[in-house]
CSV table of C-alpha atoms in Angstrom, one decimal:
chain,number,residue,atom,x,y,z
M,1,MET,CA,103.0,68.8,189.1
M,2,SER,CA,103.9,65.1,188.3
M,3,ALA,CA,106.8,63.3,190.1
M,4,SER,CA,108.8,63.5,186.8
M,5,THR,CA,108.5,67.3,186.5
M,6,PRO,CA,111.9,69.0,187.1
M,7,GLN,CA,112.2,70.9,190.4
M,8,PHE,CA,111.7,74.7,190.3
M,9,LYS,CA,111.6,77.6,192.7
M,10,VAL,CA,110.0,81.0,192.4
M,11,PHE,CA,111.6,84.2,193.6
M,12,SER,CA,110.5,87.8,193.5
M,13,GLY,CA,112.0,91.3,193.3
M,14,THR,CA,111.0,93.9,195.9
M,15,ASN,CA,108.1,95.7,194.1
M,16,SER,CA,106.6,92.6,192.5
M,17,ARG,CA,106.3,90.5,195.6
M,18,TYR,CA,102.5,91.1,195.9
M,19,LEU,CA,102.1,89.4,192.5
M,20,ALA,CA,104.7,86.7,193.2
M,21,GLU,CA,102.8,85.6,196.3
M,22,LYS,CA,99.6,85.2,194.3
M,23,ILE,CA,101.4,83.2,191.6
M,24,CYS,CA,102.9,81.0,194.3
M,25,LYS,CA,99.5,80.5,195.9
M,26,SER,CA,98.1,79.4,192.5
M,27,LEU,CA,101.1,77.0,192.0
M,28,ASN,CA,100.8,75.7,195.6
M,29,THR,CA,104.5,76.3,196.1
M,30,PRO,CA,106.3,78.6,198.6
M,31,LEU,CA,108.0,81.8,197.5
M,32,GLY,CA,111.7,81.4,197.6
M,33,ILE,CA,113.8,83.2,200.2
M,34,MET,CA,116.1,86.0,198.9
M,35,ASN,CA,117.8,88.9,200.5
M,36,ILE,CA,118.4,92.3,198.9
M,37,GLU,CA,120.9,94.4,200.9
M,38,HIS,CA,120.8,98.2,200.4
M,39,PHE,CA,123.8,100.4,201.0
M,40,ALA,CA,123.9,104.1,202.1
M,41,ASP,CA,124.6,105.3,198.5
M,42,GLY,CA,121.6,103.6,197.0
M,43,GLU,CA,123.6,100.6,195.7
M,44,PHE,CA,122.1,97.1,196.5
M,45,ALA,CA,123.2,93.5,196.4
M,46,VAL,CA,121.2,90.3,195.8
M,47,SER,CA,121.7,86.9,197.5
M,48,TYR,CA,119.7,83.7,197.6
M,49,GLU,CA,119.2,82.3,201.1
M,50,GLU,CA,118.6,78.7,199.9
M,51,SER,CA,120.2,76.3,197.4
M,52,ILE,CA,119.1,76.7,193.8
M,53,ARG,CA,121.8,74.4,192.3
M,54,GLY,CA,120.5,72.5,189.3
M,55,GLN,CA,117.0,73.9,189.4
M,56,TYR,CA,114.6,75.9,187.2
M,57,ILE,CA,114.4,79.4,188.7
M,58,TYR,CA,111.5,81.7,188.0
M,59,LEU,CA,112.3,85.4,188.8
M,60,ILE,CA,109.1,87.5,188.9
M,61,GLN,CA,109.8,91.2,188.4
M,62,SER,CA,108.0,93.9,186.3
M,63,THR,CA,110.4,96.6,185.1
M,64,PHE,CA,108.2,99.5,185.7
M,65,PRO,CA,109.8,102.8,186.9
M,66,ASN,CA,112.1,103.3,188.6
M,67,SER,CA,115.1,101.7,187.1
M,68,ASP,CA,115.9,99.9,190.4
M,69,ASN,CA,113.3,97.3,189.4
M,70,LEU,CA,115.3,96.4,186.2
M,71,MET,CA,118.6,96.5,188.1
M,72,GLU,CA,117.2,94.2,190.7
M,73,LEU,CA,116.2,91.7,188.0
M,74,LEU,CA,119.6,91.8,186.4
M,75,LEU,CA,121.3,91.1,189.7
M,76,MET,CA,118.9,88.3,190.5
M,77,ILE,CA,119.7,86.7,187.1
M,78,ASP,CA,123.4,87.1,187.6
M,79,ALA,CA,123.3,85.7,191.2
M,80,ALA,CA,121.2,82.7,190.0
M,81,LYS,CA,123.7,82.0,187.2
M,82,ARG,CA,126.6,82.1,189.7
M,83,ALA,CA,124.7,79.8,192.1
M,84,SER,CA,124.6,77.1,189.4
M,85,ALA,CA,120.8,77.3,188.6
M,86,TYR,CA,119.9,75.0,185.7
M,87,LYS,CA,117.6,77.3,183.9
M,88,ILE,CA,116.8,81.0,184.7
M,89,ILE,CA,113.4,82.2,183.5
M,90,ALA,CA,112.5,85.9,183.9
M,91,VAL,CA,108.8,86.4,184.4
M,92,ILE,CA,108.3,90.1,183.4
M,93,PRO,CA,104.5,90.9,183.5
M,94,TYR,CA,105.2,94.5,182.5
M,95,PHE,CA,108.2,94.9,180.2
M,96,GLY,CA,109.4,98.5,180.6
M,97,TRP,CA,111.0,100.6,177.9
M,98,ALA,CA,108.9,98.8,175.3
M,99,ARG,CA,107.7,102.0,173.7
M,100,GLN,CA,111.3,102.5,172.5
M,101,ASP,CA,111.1,99.8,169.9
M,102,ARG,CA,112.3,101.7,166.8
M,103,LYS,CA,114.1,104.8,165.6
M,104,ASP,CA,111.1,107.1,165.1
M,105,LYS,CA,113.4,110.1,164.7
M,106,PRO,CA,117.2,110.7,164.3
M,107,ARG,CA,119.7,110.0,167.0
M,108,VAL,CA,117.5,108.2,169.5
M,109,SER,CA,118.0,105.0,171.5
M,110,ILE,CA,116.1,101.7,170.9
M,111,GLY,CA,115.6,101.0,174.6
M,112,ALA,CA,113.6,97.8,174.2
M,113,LYS,CA,116.5,96.2,172.3
M,114,LEU,CA,119.0,97.4,174.9
M,115,ILE,CA,117.0,95.9,177.8
M,116,ALA,CA,116.7,92.6,175.8
M,117,ASP,CA,120.5,92.6,175.4
M,118,LEU,CA,121.1,93.3,179.1
M,119,LEU,CA,118.9,90.4,180.2
M,120,SER,CA,120.6,88.1,177.8
M,121,VAL,CA,124.1,89.1,178.9
M,122,ALA,CA,123.0,88.7,182.5
M,123,GLY,CA,122.3,85.0,181.8
M,124,VAL,CA,118.5,84.6,181.3
M,125,ASP,CA,117.4,81.4,179.5
M,126,ARG,CA,113.8,82.4,178.8
M,127,VAL,CA,111.4,85.3,179.2
M,128,ILE,CA,107.7,85.2,180.0
M,129,THR,CA,105.9,88.5,179.5
M,130,MET,CA,102.4,89.9,178.7
M,131,ASP,CA,101.1,92.3,176.1
M,132,LEU,CA,104.3,93.9,174.8
M,133,HIS,CA,103.8,97.3,173.3
M,134,ALA,CA,104.8,95.9,170.0
M,135,ASP,CA,104.9,92.2,169.0
M,136,GLN,CA,108.2,92.5,167.2
M,137,ILE,CA,110.1,93.1,170.5
M,138,GLN,CA,110.1,89.3,170.9
M,139,GLY,CA,112.6,89.3,168.0
M,140,PHE,CA,115.0,91.5,170.1
M,141,PHE,CA,115.8,88.5,172.3
M,142,ASP,CA,118.1,85.6,171.4
M,143,VAL,CA,116.3,83.4,173.9
M,144,PRO,CA,112.7,82.0,173.8
M,145,VAL,CA,110.0,84.5,174.7
M,146,ASP,CA,106.5,83.4,175.8
M,147,HIS,CA,104.3,86.3,175.0
M,148,LEU,CA,101.0,86.1,176.9
M,149,TYR,CA,97.8,88.0,176.1
M,150,ALA,CA,95.6,89.6,178.7
M,151,SER,CA,92.5,88.7,176.5
M,152,ARG,CA,92.2,85.6,178.7
M,153,ILE,CA,91.5,88.0,181.6
M,154,PHE,CA,89.5,90.7,179.8
M,155,VAL,CA,87.2,88.7,177.6
M,156,PRO,CA,85.3,87.1,180.6
M,157,TYR,CA,85.1,90.6,182.1
M,158,ILE,CA,83.6,92.1,179.0
M,159,GLU,CA,81.1,89.3,178.7
M,160,SER,CA,80.1,89.8,182.3
M,161,LEU,CA,79.1,93.4,181.6
M,162,LYS,CA,76.3,92.1,179.2
M,163,LEU,CA,76.3,95.3,177.1
M,164,ASP,CA,73.7,95.2,174.3
M,165,ASN,CA,75.3,97.8,172.0
M,166,LEU,CA,78.9,97.0,172.4
M,167,VAL,CA,81.6,98.6,170.3
M,168,ILE,CA,85.4,98.0,170.6
M,169,ALA,CA,87.6,101.0,170.2
M,170,SER,CA,91.3,101.7,169.8
M,171,PRO,CA,92.7,105.0,171.2
M,172,ASP,CA,95.1,105.2,168.2
M,173,VAL,CA,95.9,103.6,164.9
M,174,GLY,CA,98.8,101.7,166.3
M,175,GLY,CA,96.4,99.7,168.6
M,176,SER,CA,94.0,98.7,165.8
M,177,LYS,CA,95.4,95.2,165.5
M,178,ARG,CA,94.7,94.6,169.2
M,179,ALA,CA,91.3,96.1,169.1
M,180,GLY,CA,90.5,94.2,165.9
M,181,THR,CA,91.1,90.8,167.6
M,182,TYR,CA,88.6,91.7,170.3
M,183,SER,CA,86.1,93.0,167.7
M,184,ARG,CA,86.3,89.8,165.6
M,185,PHE,CA,86.1,87.4,168.6
M,186,LEU,CA,83.1,89.2,170.2
M,187,ASP,CA,81.5,89.8,166.7
M,188,VAL,CA,81.0,93.5,167.3
M,189,PRO,CA,81.9,96.7,165.4
M,190,MET,CA,85.2,98.5,165.9
M,191,VAL,CA,86.1,102.2,165.8
M,192,LEU,CA,89.4,104.0,165.7
M,193,CYS,CA,90.7,107.3,167.2
M,194,HIS,CA,93.2,109.1,165.0
M,195,LYS,CA,95.5,111.4,167.0
M,196,THR,CA,98.5,113.6,166.4
M,197,ARG,CA,101.1,114.2,169.2
M,198,GLU,CA,102.8,117.5,169.9
M,199,LYS,CA,105.4,115.6,171.9
M,200,ALA,CA,105.6,112.5,174.2
M,201,ASN,CA,102.6,112.2,176.5
M,202,VAL,CA,100.9,115.3,174.9
M,203,VAL,CA,98.1,114.8,172.4
M,204,GLY,CA,97.6,117.6,169.9
M,205,GLU,CA,94.4,116.6,168.0
M,206,MET,CA,92.0,113.6,167.9
M,207,ARG,CA,89.1,112.5,165.8
M,208,ILE,CA,86.9,109.4,165.7
M,209,ILE,CA,86.7,107.1,162.7
M,210,GLY,CA,83.5,105.2,163.0
M,211,ASP,CA,80.0,105.4,164.6
M,212,VAL,CA,79.6,105.5,168.4
M,213,GLU,CA,76.2,107.0,168.7
M,214,GLY,CA,74.0,105.1,171.2
M,215,LYS,CA,76.8,102.5,171.7
M,216,ASP,CA,78.5,101.1,174.8
M,217,VAL,CA,82.2,101.6,174.0
M,218,ILE,CA,85.1,99.7,175.4
M,219,ILE,CA,88.5,101.1,174.6
M,220,VAL,CA,91.3,98.5,174.4
M,221,ASP,CA,95.0,99.4,174.9
M,222,ASP,CA,98.2,97.8,176.2
M,223,MET,CA,99.0,100.5,178.8
M,224,VAL,CA,97.8,103.7,180.4
M,225,ASP,CA,100.6,106.1,181.5
M,226,THR,CA,99.4,109.7,182.0
M,227,ALA,CA,95.8,108.8,180.8
M,228,GLY,CA,95.7,111.9,178.6
M,229,THR,CA,95.0,110.0,175.3
M,230,LEU,CA,92.5,107.7,177.0
M,231,CYS,CA,90.5,110.4,178.7
M,232,MET,CA,90.4,112.6,175.6
M,233,ALA,CA,89.1,109.6,173.6
M,234,ALA,CA,86.4,108.9,176.2
M,235,ASP,CA,85.3,112.5,176.3
M,236,LEU,CA,85.2,112.7,172.5
M,237,MET,CA,83.1,109.6,172.2
M,238,MET,CA,80.6,110.8,174.8
M,239,SER,CA,80.3,114.1,172.9
M,240,ASN,CA,79.6,112.1,169.8
M,241,GLY,CA,76.7,110.3,171.3
M,242,ALA,CA,78.1,107.2,173.0
M,243,LYS,CA,75.9,105.7,175.7
M,244,SER,CA,78.9,104.8,177.9
M,245,VAL,CA,82.6,104.4,177.7
M,246,ARG,CA,84.8,102.0,179.5
M,247,ALA,CA,88.5,100.9,179.1
M,248,ILE,CA,90.5,97.7,179.4
M,249,VAL,CA,94.2,98.3,179.7
M,250,THR,CA,96.8,95.6,180.4
M,251,HIS,CA,99.3,97.7,182.3
M,252,GLY,CA,98.3,100.5,184.6
M,253,VAL,CA,101.4,102.6,184.8
M,254,MET,CA,99.3,105.6,186.0
M,255,SER,CA,101.9,108.3,186.1
M,256,GLY,CA,101.5,111.8,187.5
M,257,LYS,CA,97.8,113.0,187.5
M,258,ALA,CA,96.5,109.9,185.7
M,259,SER,CA,94.1,109.0,188.5
M,260,GLU,CA,92.7,112.6,188.7
M,261,ARG,CA,92.2,112.7,184.9
M,262,ILE,CA,90.3,109.4,184.9
M,263,MET,CA,88.1,110.5,187.8
M,264,ASN,CA,87.2,113.8,185.9
M,265,SER,CA,86.7,112.0,182.6
M,266,ALA,CA,83.7,110.5,180.9
M,267,LEU,CA,85.0,107.0,181.6
M,268,THR,CA,82.5,104.8,183.5
M,269,GLU,CA,85.2,102.4,184.5
M,270,ILE,CA,88.8,101.4,183.6
M,271,ALA,CA,90.0,97.8,184.2
M,272,PHE,CA,93.7,96.8,184.2
M,273,THR,CA,95.7,93.9,185.4
M,274,ASP,CA,98.0,93.8,188.5
M,275,SER,CA,101.1,93.6,186.4
M,276,ILE,CA,102.1,96.8,188.1
M,277,PRO,CA,101.0,97.6,191.7
M,278,PHE,CA,98.1,100.1,192.1
M,279,ASP,CA,96.2,101.4,195.1
M,280,CYS,CA,92.5,101.4,194.1
M,281,ASN,CA,91.8,104.0,196.8
M,282,LYS,CA,93.5,106.6,194.5
M,283,CYS,CA,90.8,106.2,191.9
M,284,SER,CA,87.4,104.6,192.5
M,285,LYS,CA,86.8,104.1,188.7
M,286,VAL,CA,89.7,101.6,188.6
M,287,LYS,CA,89.0,97.8,188.6
M,288,VAL,CA,92.1,95.6,189.0
M,289,LEU,CA,91.9,92.1,187.5
M,290,SER,CA,94.7,89.6,188.6
M,291,CYS,CA,97.0,88.1,186.0
M,292,ALA,CA,98.5,85.7,188.6
M,293,ASP,CA,96.6,82.6,187.5
M,294,THR,CA,97.7,83.2,183.9
M,295,PHE,CA,101.4,83.3,184.8
M,296,ALA,CA,101.0,80.4,187.2
M,297,ASP,CA,99.5,78.3,184.4
M,298,THR,CA,102.2,79.3,182.0
M,299,ILE,CA,104.9,78.3,184.5
M,300,GLU,CA,103.3,74.9,184.9
M,301,ARG,CA,103.1,74.5,181.1
M,302,VAL,CA,106.8,75.5,180.7
M,303,GLN,CA,107.8,73.0,183.4
M,304,ALA,CA,105.8,70.2,181.8
M,305,HIS,CA,106.9,71.1,178.3
M,306,ARG,CA,103.3,71.7,177.2
M,307,SER,CA,102.0,74.2,174.6
M,308,ILE,CA,101.5,77.8,175.8
M,309,SER,CA,99.2,78.7,173.0
M,310,GLU,CA,96.5,76.4,174.2
M,311,GLN,CA,95.6,78.9,177.0
M,312,TYR,CA,95.0,81.8,174.6
M,313,ILE,CA,91.5,83.0,174.0
M,314,ILE,CA,92.4,85.5,171.3
M,315,ARG,CA,95.8,86.8,170.2
């Protein structure tokens, strides 16, 4: 950082501290001191234990389950605003509720828009996030959104595998744009999985559109929750003659029996970022790649008023 760069401090919510510490190490700055006091009924209160008056404040917190992570972030923003911070930037590696981005049936909430409104009302000035479930969620905010792409992390990983018969796959039609960008950049074919759902997290039927025989397949997706779709796709591709199947997924939510499903599936390996904490001892097929340097670089660019898009490999 140059001498003319405005002062900034980085703080973290409880469950994203592991990532905040990595980001601060990359930035060569200490993690700010903050206290979260819990009461007997489950309520909690946030307080900053150092002055933040007139400074840029970066609050690192993924809003993965449970809802306490979101509530912590809202209170952190409110406390920073009341402590006269100059700018409050929410760094949300994993933006929860992003699957609720539209009315896909009557009388349902649009959770992503509600969360965007809550953050704005709390007093956030900017949001930095990565691989939203749908790009249009950026438009739900009335403040600037820096939308990062995990391709900067995953492309070098894919290239390091040195696969001769590489094919990029999308586990559903909705992810075809994301898979298509990898396919074009790497100059390899792409295949799609067409699925129908019986209900949320339950896949009814799936079929492959494209040729995977004798190919090394890499499935690309933004998140893995129960891993039902991903494992079904991997098993189906192997039964259709694929040589191997791997997956790269930005956010490893890994709910319920996801680890068990992946261990019992045809997947050779699954790689995801550390936007959400995961214990690799739960599943030996999981490889975690850190996104800390990506967020640290973005913070530096925001502070220096430099372009964010320069760091993108593919979008």
